Amino acid sequence: MVTKLFIRSHSLPFAISRANTFFRRPSFPKPYFLPLFSTISSTLALTLDRDLPYGPSLHKGRNPYQQEQILHGLSQSPVKILIGEEEEEENVIDKESFSRVFDIASIRVPAEDCFALENQLRGHLLNWPRVRNIARVPGDEMEDEFKSILLEKSNDGDSDEENLNSLNRRIYGKADGDGESLSPVLYRDMLSKTFNSRGFVKFRNLAKISRPKRKKKRNEREGLEGKNRAGKNDFAVVEVVEDRDEEEDMSGLLGDEFKGGRWRGSTRLLLLDERYANTGIEELPEAVQDQSVSRNVAFQRKDLAATFTFLSHHVLALIFGNLRYAKFMYATYWRVNYVVEVDLLNHAVLNGDIRQSRTSTSELVRCKLTLFYNYWQMNENDDLNFDISAMIVAVGSVVETGEGCVGVGGGGEGQILEALLPKGMIVPSAFETVGHIAHLNLRDEHLSYKKLIAQVVLDKNKPKIQTVVNKIDAIQNDYRTMQLEVLAGNHSLVTTVVENGVRFNVDLAAVYWNSRLATERQRLVNCFTRNDVVCDVFAGVGPIAISAAKKVKRVYANDLNPCAVEYLENNSVLNKVERKIEVFNMDGRRFINAIFASQKAESITHVVMNLPNDAAEYLDAFRGIFRRRSKEKECTLPVIHVYGFSKAQDPEFDFHERIKTALMEVAVEVEMHRVRLVAPGKWMICASFGLPEKVAFAKQF
Ligand SMILES: C[S@@+](CC[C@H](N)C(=O)[O-])C[C@H]1O[C@@H](n2cnc3c(N)ncnc32)[C@H](O)[C@@H]1O
């Protein structure tokens, strides 16, 4: 999961040194030690309850919207829940009530060092689920052109002097040690050749810089979305808490894009463990302190040349009224200045060089981490999913485990459903997925909250889940279709499921489908070989029949439901097996009689009977299927796979008895396989046996 962290503002509240005043960036911090987070109002301080669980939690942090409401006397209720049939889906949950702000500390480091430092600080970082320990500082991003300058320098292993020379060469085509300096005439000539009205011709890096930012519009758009706070991935935001007064606002001169330390360069925030949120630097562990020490910058003499040139161009342009060029030169001055500065600083940090003449760019800053509704999961603790399904078996509530089953609840701090539902109410623990549809099985006590629960399921499982339904009634009809009520999302119950690599279109309102049987169906198909001919008596939309058709010689598939048969035919075309499948639409008993009365019977090797409620009762149809054939003529006795439920103490024995009764035969060798628990104490079983000769050639029915 990618956590998107945006920095909305930035500052250097904890830097403790001042650079050379001439080169110092306007927003550079004060040149003396500040108490950590001294600029923050004490009212914002987070008081952590030590009893609360470690990590993010809805019970911790503060809700900014709730505070606003209290300030304006609007509402005292932290969570506004709207429940009711008439409510629009979007209004069911007051998402803003789930925003939580956490005060944390972080170390601001040069972007290129962040991974190395992250390793060094392991154990001291925030390590919250889904929140990356490294937060981006978009406003500080440095352009690739400048990165490449820095890279070239560092790759060469050059001295700072050489780096500056290289920089000068880029700007002037000449540097110290390159022979005599250019005469003013030659210099002007060089400028006229390398610069035209569109920017520098030869100095492409600067020419690119002078172009308006394409990103600008996108950033503006993102800014708007940010305000709405409803962006899909907008689940966490890190902001550096700053004191605006301390920053000189250069926007008047340089335009809005240069505001607020725009040219500071690429930095990242390493978010520190929550226990360091309100500690002073002296209290931080040594490993962290090492990275947050700032030192003096001694500016290099060589910087003067570049700076002088840029600023003199800037002044001249102002005098001659070329504002655009003036702006550009000023901006370039900061960039170049920064490049030099940052390079020196990085050098110091990376090499552990803490000479007084250099500075570390690492600094301790105070941040605000806001987690939005989108951050919180229904179940905060992944391990709990497993525990809960096990627990459900134990306590005897409805068990729905297996394929297509997704855990959604079951306790744990910060869980949305737990926060929304009344205290003590069991949080719905699982749902089944069928394509884009999430299928709930709500208890009676949940029904008043059904829309709320469905909305959370939808929000937390988008985009995979587009529709949330609840089963209204137990399956009772012949076609085994479910009575479903759409609770959230779009109302389409036609979906596509991919099971074991096979695609199926299904209409949940009109046909039977159960994703939880995927493994069982696969197990069954694995029994077949390429020489087999399979007969599926209760085929539905074809999950067994079509998967089998991909493997075996031929399949005869039947279902009573005309709609299921239509989907079965379409699905066989969809999976390009239509030539191998013959589809029938009749009652199972009639189908068995008809198919075994035909020539086809001779080749059938397997019969699948998946109608668990009463498939066993159809077994009598096999009595005497070969009565008109002579035993000498070779007839294949098929293997029958019949499904059934049993609540008995010994389900295998119980099911075996029913099979023998239906076949009217005592000597039946059966292989049993427990498929799954469908309810406490109720097993779904598959019995496989070769059809006894006595049954197939029986004269009486
Ligand atoms: C439990 S579903 C199994 C479908 C499919 N085998 C599957 O795994 O999805 C049972 C199917 O049997 C069909 N059915 C119910 N009664 C039937 C009958 N008397 N004759 C034939 N099909 C029947 C239903 O329409 C339903 O599609």
XYZ file of C-alpha atoms and ligand atoms in Angstrom:
728
model
C 0.000 0.000 0.000
C 1.285 3.335 -0.950
C 0.834 5.960 1.623
C 0.569 9.340 0.199
C 1.905 11.956 2.462
C 1.746 15.546 1.478
C 3.503 18.372 3.126
C 1.354 21.405 2.957
C 3.810 23.823 4.427
C 7.307 23.695 5.643
C 9.725 25.527 7.821
C 12.922 25.043 9.721
C 11.820 25.572 13.248
C 14.704 23.838 14.838
C 17.818 24.787 12.907
C 20.350 26.283 15.191
C 22.799 27.978 12.928
C 22.909 30.940 10.661
C 24.699 30.807 7.378
C 26.713 33.568 5.931
C 24.326 36.479 5.993
C 24.940 37.424 2.419
C 24.039 34.036 1.062
C 21.552 33.076 3.617
C 18.199 32.134 2.239
C 15.454 34.448 3.368
C 13.740 31.695 5.310
C 16.800 30.346 7.012
C 16.236 29.910 10.704
C 17.386 31.957 13.578
C 21.041 31.640 14.453
C 20.633 30.457 17.988
C 19.254 27.459 19.787
C 15.527 27.371 19.980
C 13.728 25.255 22.463
C 12.274 22.341 20.559
C 8.916 23.270 19.054
C 9.032 26.616 20.742
C 6.769 28.094 18.087
C 3.912 25.779 18.832
C 1.058 26.812 20.934
C 0.806 24.723 24.040
C -2.883 24.161 23.425
C -1.982 21.930 20.509
C 0.127 19.635 22.621
C -1.137 16.087 22.541
C -1.455 14.387 25.844
C -1.104 10.697 25.384
C -2.848 8.382 27.670
C -0.219 5.821 28.536
C -2.879 3.132 28.841
C -3.877 3.558 25.236
C -2.500 1.072 22.757
C 0.631 1.854 20.872
C 0.250 3.063 17.302
C -2.512 4.956 15.536
C -5.937 4.806 17.090
C -9.247 6.563 16.804
C -9.082 6.974 20.550
C -5.932 8.987 20.332
C -5.069 12.189 18.510
C -7.597 14.944 18.111
C -10.344 15.453 15.646
C -9.774 18.805 13.951
C -13.344 19.089 12.726
C -14.783 18.332 16.097
C -12.605 21.051 17.570
C -13.813 23.482 14.926
C -17.416 22.592 15.671
C -16.939 23.032 19.378
C -15.265 26.372 18.744
C -18.244 27.499 16.702
C -20.685 26.002 19.122
C -22.157 23.820 16.387
C -22.151 20.410 17.886
C -20.717 18.625 20.830
C -21.001 15.244 19.220
C -17.717 13.907 17.902
C -19.326 11.409 15.565
C -22.371 12.304 13.591
C -24.049 9.187 12.358
C -27.003 9.382 10.071
C -28.968 6.226 9.770
C -32.089 5.753 7.804
C -33.549 4.514 4.582
C -34.105 7.989 3.255
C -30.484 9.083 3.648
C -28.270 9.416 0.605
C -25.481 6.842 0.682
C -22.762 9.484 0.918
C -24.404 10.945 3.993
C -24.605 7.725 5.927
C -21.250 8.280 7.571
C -19.840 11.531 8.809
C -16.353 10.884 7.454
C -14.835 13.989 8.935
C -15.457 12.681 12.405
C -12.830 10.028 11.702
C -10.010 12.505 11.067
C -7.369 12.398 13.758
C -4.404 14.688 14.173
C -1.259 13.411 15.848
C 1.627 15.607 16.879
C 4.871 13.949 15.985
C 8.493 14.879 15.620
C 10.552 14.239 12.554
C 14.008 14.771 11.231
C 14.258 16.715 8.059
C 17.066 15.342 5.921
C 18.312 15.755 2.357
C 16.265 13.531 0.082
C 19.203 11.513 -1.137
C 20.228 10.592 2.396
C 16.842 9.580 3.645
C 17.104 5.848 2.994
C 20.508 5.550 4.609
C 19.300 7.509 7.603
C 16.102 5.515 7.772
C 18.241 2.423 8.242
C 20.334 4.084 10.902
C 17.295 5.229 12.818
C 15.460 1.938 12.697
C 13.672 1.444 15.971
C 13.242 5.176 16.482
C 10.867 5.779 13.604
C 7.095 5.979 13.662
C 6.415 2.598 12.048
C 2.682 3.013 11.836
C 0.766 0.748 9.488
C 0.358 2.218 6.032
C 2.185 5.416 6.934
C 5.630 5.559 5.403
C 8.394 6.586 7.744
C 9.730 8.831 5.020
C 7.413 11.694 4.143
C 7.885 13.776 1.064
C 8.260 17.505 1.079
C 6.869 18.379 -2.369
C 7.629 22.092 -2.149
C 11.270 21.287 -1.620
C 11.673 19.069 -4.625
C 14.745 20.004 -6.600
C 14.691 19.874 -10.372
C 16.521 17.069 -12.114
C 18.882 19.502 -13.771
C 20.259 20.563 -10.448
C 20.378 17.040 -9.195
C 22.517 16.141 -12.162
C 24.928 18.954 -11.342
C 25.210 17.654 -7.837
C 25.596 14.106 -8.986
C 28.331 14.924 -11.419
C 30.169 16.611 -8.664
C 29.809 13.880 -6.142
C 30.623 11.164 -8.640
C 33.844 12.835 -9.552
C 34.798 12.987 -5.960
C 35.851 16.547 -6.681
C 36.716 19.082 -4.096
C 34.295 21.881 -3.416
C 36.562 24.187 -5.369
C 36.390 21.959 -8.404
C 32.657 21.735 -8.035
C 32.387 25.463 -8.075
C 34.642 25.673 -11.064
C 32.443 23.264 -12.888
C 29.456 25.357 -11.937
C 31.153 28.486 -13.160
C 31.983 26.776 -16.383
C 28.368 25.917 -16.868
C 27.343 29.485 -16.264
C 30.165 31.459 -17.873
C 31.879 28.904 -20.017
C 34.939 29.703 -17.938
C 36.233 29.270 -14.452
C 39.251 29.946 -12.261
C 42.314 28.333 -13.706
C 40.919 28.388 -17.238
C 43.437 30.941 -18.425
C 42.843 34.644 -18.527
C 39.490 35.945 -17.605
C 37.333 37.240 -20.419
C 37.440 40.905 -21.225
C 34.135 42.749 -20.710
C 33.669 42.878 -24.500
C 34.245 39.161 -24.927
C 32.087 38.443 -21.951
C 29.197 40.457 -23.404
C 29.748 38.724 -26.727
C 29.603 35.353 -25.017
C 26.396 36.291 -23.270
C 24.765 37.470 -26.472
C 25.641 34.145 -28.083
C 24.404 32.047 -25.236
C 21.296 33.959 -24.318
C 18.407 35.144 -26.369
C 14.908 36.326 -25.613
C 13.793 32.766 -24.870
C 16.510 32.083 -22.340
C 19.947 30.573 -22.384
C 20.704 28.827 -25.633
C 23.665 26.824 -24.512
C 22.953 26.570 -20.870
C 19.999 24.320 -21.283
C 19.518 23.651 -17.630
C 18.832 27.272 -16.938
C 16.772 27.615 -20.089
C 14.527 24.872 -18.816
C 14.254 26.498 -15.435
C 13.051 29.697 -17.021
C 10.095 27.938 -18.598
C 6.804 28.118 -16.759
C 6.100 24.962 -14.776
C 3.791 22.529 -16.426
C 3.164 20.990 -13.065
C 1.671 24.189 -11.818
C -1.846 23.499 -13.021
C -1.738 19.997 -11.668
C -0.556 21.244 -8.328
C -3.380 23.737 -8.261
C -5.850 20.964 -9.001
C -4.340 18.816 -6.294
C -4.567 21.740 -3.951
C -8.296 21.945 -4.582
C -8.748 18.240 -4.041
C -6.765 18.520 -0.880
C -9.273 20.989 0.404
C -12.122 18.606 -0.202
C -10.174 15.879 1.564
C -12.144 13.235 -0.208
C -9.446 12.060 -2.604
C -9.371 8.301 -2.938
C -5.827 7.889 -1.690
C -5.872 10.864 0.571
C -5.644 8.976 3.812
C -2.714 10.620 5.533
C -1.101 14.013 5.402
C 2.023 15.243 7.120
C 2.422 18.958 7.652
C 5.404 20.662 9.145
C 4.228 22.949 11.874
C 5.791 26.305 11.259
C 5.804 29.825 12.485
C 5.000 31.874 9.425
C 6.358 35.039 10.997
C 9.811 33.607 10.967
C 9.831 33.175 7.267
C 10.450 36.051 5.021
C 7.904 36.108 2.301
C 9.639 36.517 -1.032
C 6.485 36.050 -3.018
C 6.135 39.756 -3.707
C 9.417 39.745 -5.484
C 9.584 36.269 -6.895
C 5.969 35.345 -7.306
C 3.923 32.829 -5.404
C 5.859 29.837 -6.597
C 8.973 31.057 -4.789
C 7.179 31.433 -1.521
C 8.055 29.739 1.703
C 11.507 28.353 1.030
C 10.688 27.125 -2.424
C 14.339 26.629 -3.258
C 15.419 24.818 -0.189
C 16.024 21.699 -2.230
C 14.825 18.137 -2.018
C 14.365 17.075 1.558
C 12.430 14.338 3.276
C 10.970 13.949 6.703
C 11.881 10.919 8.736
C 8.918 10.531 11.042
C 10.000 9.691 14.551
C 8.335 7.330 16.956
C 5.329 8.791 18.740
C 7.123 8.714 22.063
C 9.418 11.504 20.828
C 6.519 13.786 19.941
C 6.994 16.170 22.798
C 10.499 15.480 23.957
C 13.343 17.966 23.884
C 16.367 17.297 21.783
C 18.412 16.459 24.855
C 15.993 13.666 25.679
C 16.254 12.051 22.280
C 18.398 8.959 21.954
C 21.896 9.499 20.680
C 21.199 7.990 17.286
C 18.484 10.557 16.670
C 20.442 13.460 18.113
C 23.347 12.738 15.807
C 21.116 13.343 12.859
C 19.456 16.452 14.145
C 22.499 18.519 15.024
C 22.933 21.598 12.901
C 26.170 23.384 12.456
C 27.486 26.563 11.036
C 27.892 27.074 7.391
C 30.993 28.777 6.288
C 30.332 29.960 2.832
C 32.950 29.457 0.281
C 34.665 32.360 -1.260
C 33.879 30.949 -4.665
C 30.184 31.464 -4.156
C 30.704 35.186 -4.350
C 31.434 35.209 -8.045
C 28.258 33.395 -9.012
C 26.126 35.339 -6.626
C 27.537 38.653 -7.724
C 26.789 37.911 -11.339
C 23.243 36.777 -10.747
C 22.390 39.643 -8.493
C 23.978 42.245 -10.735
C 21.956 40.873 -13.658
C 18.932 41.030 -11.447
C 19.541 44.684 -10.513
C 20.280 45.670 -14.082
C 17.133 44.000 -15.282
C 15.159 45.860 -12.637
C 16.682 49.137 -13.774
C 15.801 48.420 -17.386
C 12.348 47.295 -16.460
C 12.712 43.653 -17.569
C 10.852 42.202 -14.624
C 10.720 38.690 -15.957
C 14.443 38.508 -16.416
C 14.947 40.098 -13.017
C 12.786 37.457 -11.399
C 14.549 34.742 -13.270
C 17.981 35.936 -12.230
C 16.949 36.213 -8.647
C 15.541 32.752 -8.675
C 18.647 31.404 -10.327
C 20.731 33.035 -7.662
C 18.890 31.106 -4.988
C 19.102 27.908 -6.876
C 22.793 28.069 -7.527
C 23.432 29.255 -4.048
C 21.394 26.400 -2.752
C 23.160 23.881 -4.905
C 26.463 24.871 -3.425
C 25.095 25.017 0.059
C 23.228 21.755 -0.023
C 26.128 19.954 -1.538
C 28.364 21.023 1.260
C 25.774 20.103 3.802
C 25.097 16.699 2.346
C 28.747 16.004 2.174
C 28.976 16.698 5.867
C 25.990 14.539 6.780
C 26.849 11.575 4.659
C 30.430 11.424 5.720
C 29.625 11.998 9.303
C 31.733 15.110 8.906
C 30.851 17.549 11.621
C 33.518 20.086 11.178
C 32.536 23.494 12.369
C 32.907 24.905 8.901
C 30.177 22.760 7.504
C 26.611 22.221 8.417
C 24.313 19.278 8.619
C 21.016 19.805 6.840
C 19.334 17.410 9.219
C 17.111 19.169 11.664
C 14.442 18.242 14.089
C 11.015 19.560 13.141
C 7.617 19.268 14.644
C 4.917 17.818 12.418
C 1.222 17.237 12.356
C 0.184 13.870 10.992
C -3.469 13.787 10.006
C -5.118 10.452 9.355
C -8.405 10.676 7.496
C -11.406 8.359 7.299
C -9.733 6.611 4.362
C -6.856 5.627 6.606
C -8.822 3.626 9.129
C -9.555 0.045 8.304
C -12.513 -1.900 9.447
C -10.113 -4.146 11.240
C -6.885 -2.558 12.349
C -5.232 -5.805 13.282
C -4.706 -8.150 10.361
C -3.997 -11.078 12.634
C -7.419 -10.670 14.131
C -9.116 -11.790 10.947
C -7.837 -15.257 11.485
C -8.593 -15.292 15.184
C -12.069 -14.081 14.624
C -13.100 -16.725 12.144
C -11.767 -19.307 14.542
C -13.637 -17.628 17.346
C -16.887 -17.651 15.425
C -16.706 -21.391 15.053
C -16.216 -21.634 18.751
C -19.072 -19.377 19.789
C -21.455 -20.887 17.318
C -22.487 -17.888 15.284
C -22.897 -18.181 11.540
C -19.736 -19.505 10.027
C -18.687 -18.268 6.654
C -15.100 -19.215 6.067
C -13.283 -20.230 2.984
C -12.902 -18.800 -0.488
C -14.070 -15.336 -1.306
C -14.395 -14.624 2.368
C -12.917 -11.381 3.590
C -12.520 -10.544 7.226
C -13.852 -7.114 8.087
C -14.078 -6.709 11.756
C -13.546 -8.084 15.148
C -12.156 -5.552 17.581
C -8.896 -3.689 17.665
C -8.298 -0.037 18.172
C -9.362 2.372 15.516
C -11.678 0.058 13.770
C -14.388 2.011 12.008
C -17.290 -0.345 12.485
C -16.497 -0.753 16.123
C -16.572 3.012 16.515
C -19.869 3.343 14.668
C -21.895 0.491 16.097
C -23.350 0.636 19.589
C -21.087 -0.564 22.344
C -21.283 -4.286 22.913
C -22.726 -5.081 19.498
C -20.843 -7.802 17.647
C -19.057 -6.299 14.698
C -19.874 -8.100 11.416
C -16.924 -10.322 10.853
C -16.888 -11.440 7.244
C -18.381 -11.020 3.849
C -18.204 -12.943 0.661
C -17.130 -11.406 -2.597
C -18.525 -12.265 -5.983
C -16.830 -10.148 -8.641
C -17.531 -6.518 -7.736
C -20.215 -7.506 -5.217
C -19.699 -7.836 -1.473
C -22.258 -10.124 -0.001
C -23.087 -9.617 3.685
C -24.924 -11.982 5.932
C -26.139 -9.572 8.586
C -27.675 -10.663 11.867
C -30.981 -9.235 13.008
C -29.288 -6.870 15.455
C -27.338 -5.325 12.574
C -30.328 -4.619 10.401
C -30.897 -1.108 11.778
C -27.297 -0.320 10.843
C -27.241 -2.197 7.558
C -26.641 0.887 5.372
C -23.921 2.126 7.651
C -22.133 -1.219 7.662
C -22.523 -1.557 3.913
C -21.120 1.928 3.323
C -18.038 1.135 5.389
C -17.551 -2.137 3.519
C -17.878 -0.247 0.236
C -15.525 2.586 1.240
C -12.888 0.258 2.541
C -12.908 -2.108 -0.400
C -13.176 0.233 -3.348
C -12.536 -0.066 -6.228
C -12.756 -3.859 -6.186
C -16.116 -3.718 -4.471
C -18.759 -1.598 -6.176
C -21.916 -3.054 -4.693
C -22.767 -4.270 -1.216
C -25.730 -6.595 -0.734
C -27.311 -8.425 2.140
C -29.013 -11.770 1.973
C -32.628 -11.223 2.973
C -33.735 -14.789 3.306
C -32.334 -18.287 3.409
C -32.090 -19.959 0.008
C -35.370 -21.755 -0.454
C -36.215 -21.848 -4.121
C -35.441 -24.621 -6.609
C -32.871 -22.598 -8.495
C -30.930 -21.925 -5.315
C -30.872 -18.180 -5.985
C -30.530 -15.692 -3.145
C -32.915 -12.940 -2.177
C -30.585 -9.969 -2.062
C -31.047 -6.380 -1.002
C -28.614 -3.815 -2.403
C -27.400 -1.679 0.499
C -24.667 0.438 -1.021
C -23.005 1.178 -4.349
C -24.372 0.499 -7.787
C -27.337 -1.785 -8.170
C -25.962 -4.134 -10.773
C -25.919 -7.750 -9.690
C -24.414 -8.948 -12.944
C -20.745 -9.479 -12.448
C -17.729 -11.358 -13.721
C -15.835 -13.780 -11.555
C -12.485 -15.312 -12.349
C -12.105 -18.662 -10.663
C -9.054 -20.860 -11.081
C -8.254 -18.951 -14.236
C -11.717 -19.380 -15.767
C -14.094 -16.444 -16.322
C -17.750 -16.622 -15.444
C -20.477 -14.086 -15.947
C -23.159 -14.398 -13.312
C -26.320 -12.573 -12.380
C -26.617 -13.034 -8.642
C -30.291 -12.154 -8.766
C -31.113 -14.985 -11.180
C -28.558 -17.781 -10.795
C -26.697 -19.657 -8.098
C -23.090 -18.786 -7.349
C -20.851 -19.493 -4.389
C -17.227 -18.339 -4.480
C -16.438 -20.361 -1.394
C -16.639 -23.554 -3.411
C -13.728 -22.585 -5.659
C -11.208 -24.854 -3.927
C -13.600 -27.765 -3.862
C -14.400 -27.365 -7.532
C -10.700 -27.287 -8.297
C -10.145 -30.421 -6.229
C -12.834 -32.186 -8.167
C -11.550 -31.120 -11.579
C -8.093 -32.288 -10.543
C -9.521 -35.836 -10.344
C -10.390 -35.791 -14.022
C -8.068 -36.802 -16.812
C -8.030 -35.822 -20.458
C -9.749 -39.093 -21.435
C -12.719 -38.543 -19.162
C -16.260 -37.680 -20.167
C -18.035 -35.728 -17.428
C -21.716 -35.348 -16.806
C -22.695 -32.379 -14.543
C -26.311 -32.860 -13.463
C -26.703 -29.577 -11.524
C -24.275 -27.409 -13.454
C -25.490 -23.873 -12.671
C -23.554 -21.324 -14.762
C -20.843 -23.953 -15.272
C -18.009 -23.545 -12.741
C -17.364 -27.285 -12.696
C -18.508 -28.087 -16.209
C -16.453 -25.377 -17.918
C -13.325 -25.945 -15.827
C -13.632 -29.647 -16.597
C -14.175 -28.962 -20.291
C -10.766 -27.286 -20.380
C -9.255 -30.585 -19.407
C -11.443 -33.541 -20.366
C -12.700 -35.007 -23.631
C -16.339 -34.024 -23.332
C -18.846 -32.547 -20.885
C -22.635 -32.868 -20.658
C -23.954 -30.072 -18.467
C -27.519 -29.673 -17.256
C -29.516 -27.289 -15.087
C -33.179 -26.741 -14.381
C -32.872 -22.945 -14.305
C -33.215 -21.563 -17.874
C -31.348 -18.437 -16.873
C -28.423 -20.467 -15.493
C -28.380 -22.475 -18.733
C -28.174 -19.271 -20.751
C -25.207 -18.093 -18.683
C -23.669 -21.566 -18.945
C -23.793 -21.373 -22.733
C -22.388 -17.851 -22.767
C -19.640 -18.774 -20.338
C -18.590 -21.754 -22.403
C -18.207 -19.428 -25.383
C -16.381 -16.902 -23.187
C -13.920 -19.621 -22.225
C -13.743 -21.104 -25.721
C -14.934 -24.575 -24.732
C -18.343 -24.469 -26.427
C -17.332 -27.327 -28.744
C -16.645 -29.624 -25.839
C -19.823 -28.904 -23.884
C -23.337 -30.008 -24.611
C -25.893 -28.097 -22.541
C -29.288 -29.371 -21.340
C -32.131 -27.649 -19.529
C -34.199 -30.255 -17.684
C -34.871 -31.771 -14.287
C -31.890 -33.708 -12.932
C -33.683 -37.068 -12.754
C -34.975 -36.810 -16.292
C -31.532 -35.789 -17.462
C -29.876 -38.830 -15.851
C -32.451 -41.105 -17.436
C -32.143 -39.509 -20.844
C -28.376 -39.321 -21.047
C -27.847 -42.886 -19.853
C -30.471 -44.159 -22.229
C -28.540 -42.642 -25.124
C -25.299 -43.746 -26.786
C -23.509 -41.069 -24.797
C -23.751 -43.239 -21.696
C -21.049 -45.555 -22.963
C -18.357 -42.962 -22.655
C -19.380 -41.172 -19.432
C -16.742 -41.719 -16.760
C -17.752 -39.184 -14.065
C -21.076 -37.832 -12.864
C -21.125 -34.692 -10.684
C -24.188 -34.029 -8.525
C -23.803 -30.740 -6.695
C -27.181 -30.000 -5.170
C -26.183 -30.459 -1.554
C -29.624 -30.252 -0.032
C -31.049 -33.206 -1.843
C -28.707 -34.547 -4.544
C -28.503 -37.878 -2.710
C -32.220 -38.282 -3.222
C -31.613 -38.238 -6.993
C -29.318 -41.265 -6.786
C -32.207 -43.671 -7.275
C -32.271 -42.471 -10.875
C -29.167 -44.601 -11.436
C -30.956 -47.801 -10.627
C -31.239 -49.847 -13.785
C -29.710 -47.267 -16.146
C -28.037 -50.121 -18.037
C -30.870 -52.619 -17.647
C -31.464 -52.737 -21.384
C -27.787 -53.362 -22.152
C -26.054 -56.682 -21.931
C -23.403 -57.053 -19.296
C -21.079 -58.544 -21.911
C -21.168 -55.400 -23.984
C -18.646 -53.092 -22.525
C -20.305 -50.371 -20.448
C -18.412 -47.874 -18.366
C -19.641 -47.676 -14.832
C -19.204 -43.990 -13.957
C -17.733 -42.585 -10.761
C -20.374 -40.525 -9.012
C -19.495 -37.435 -6.966
C -22.477 -36.485 -4.883
C -22.689 -33.626 -2.409
C -24.711 -33.401 0.764
C -25.046 -31.689 4.125
C -24.962 -33.468 7.437
C -25.509 -32.255 10.957
C -24.935 -35.691 12.427
C -22.323 -36.528 14.996
C -20.645 -38.702 12.367
C -21.425 -36.894 9.108
C -19.648 -39.456 6.918
C -21.627 -42.363 8.364
C -24.869 -40.414 8.102
C -24.279 -39.480 4.485
C -23.185 -42.982 3.588
C -26.436 -44.343 4.990
C -28.466 -41.931 2.857
C -26.560 -42.939 -0.245
C -27.134 -46.651 0.382
C -30.825 -46.027 0.990
C -31.199 -44.058 -2.240
C -29.362 -46.693 -4.267
C -31.088 -49.533 -2.440
C -27.731 -51.203 -2.204
C -25.680 -51.999 0.896
C -22.326 -52.719 -0.705
C -21.205 -49.294 -1.812
C -17.560 -48.336 -1.353
C -17.553 -44.587 -0.741
C -14.743 -42.112 -0.416
C -15.754 -39.157 1.716
C -14.374 -35.628 1.677
C -15.411 -32.891 4.100
C -15.783 -29.736 2.041
C -16.516 -27.068 4.679
C -18.565 -26.146 7.689
C -21.556 -24.222 6.444
C -22.970 -23.601 9.909
C -21.923 -24.700 13.340
C -22.040 -28.483 13.364
C -23.249 -28.692 9.743
C -20.827 -30.148 7.239
C -20.906 -30.094 3.498
C -19.562 -33.449 2.273
C -18.608 -34.882 -1.062
C -18.990 -38.649 -1.486
C -17.283 -40.290 -4.446
C -17.984 -43.886 -5.451
C -18.028 -46.077 -8.469
C -21.612 -46.899 -9.489
C -22.149 -50.520 -8.358
C -22.855 -52.907 -11.231
C -25.815 -54.321 -9.305
C -27.404 -50.860 -9.229
C -26.708 -49.984 -12.855
C -28.122 -53.323 -14.161
C -30.922 -53.558 -11.620
C -34.221 -54.644 -13.142
C -36.455 -53.006 -10.599
C -36.490 -49.291 -9.715
C -25.971 -25.709 -5.627
S -26.191 -25.208 -7.242
C -24.724 -25.827 -7.960
C -24.368 -25.172 -9.263
C -22.942 -25.425 -9.694
N -22.643 -26.822 -9.713
C -22.008 -24.643 -8.849
O -21.119 -25.241 -8.245
O -22.118 -23.440 -8.846
C -27.451 -26.256 -7.753
C -27.951 -26.011 -9.140
O -28.916 -27.009 -9.413
C -29.977 -26.469 -10.115
N -31.153 -27.302 -9.822
C -31.965 -27.251 -8.769
N -32.900 -28.211 -8.841
C -32.637 -28.906 -9.972
C -33.229 -30.005 -10.573
N -34.291 -30.611 -10.064
N -32.727 -30.454 -11.726
C -31.650 -29.867 -12.272
N -31.061 -28.785 -11.746
C -31.533 -28.334 -10.606
C -30.105 -25.054 -9.620
O -30.702 -24.234 -10.603
C -28.659 -24.699 -9.354
O -28.127 -24.066 -10.452
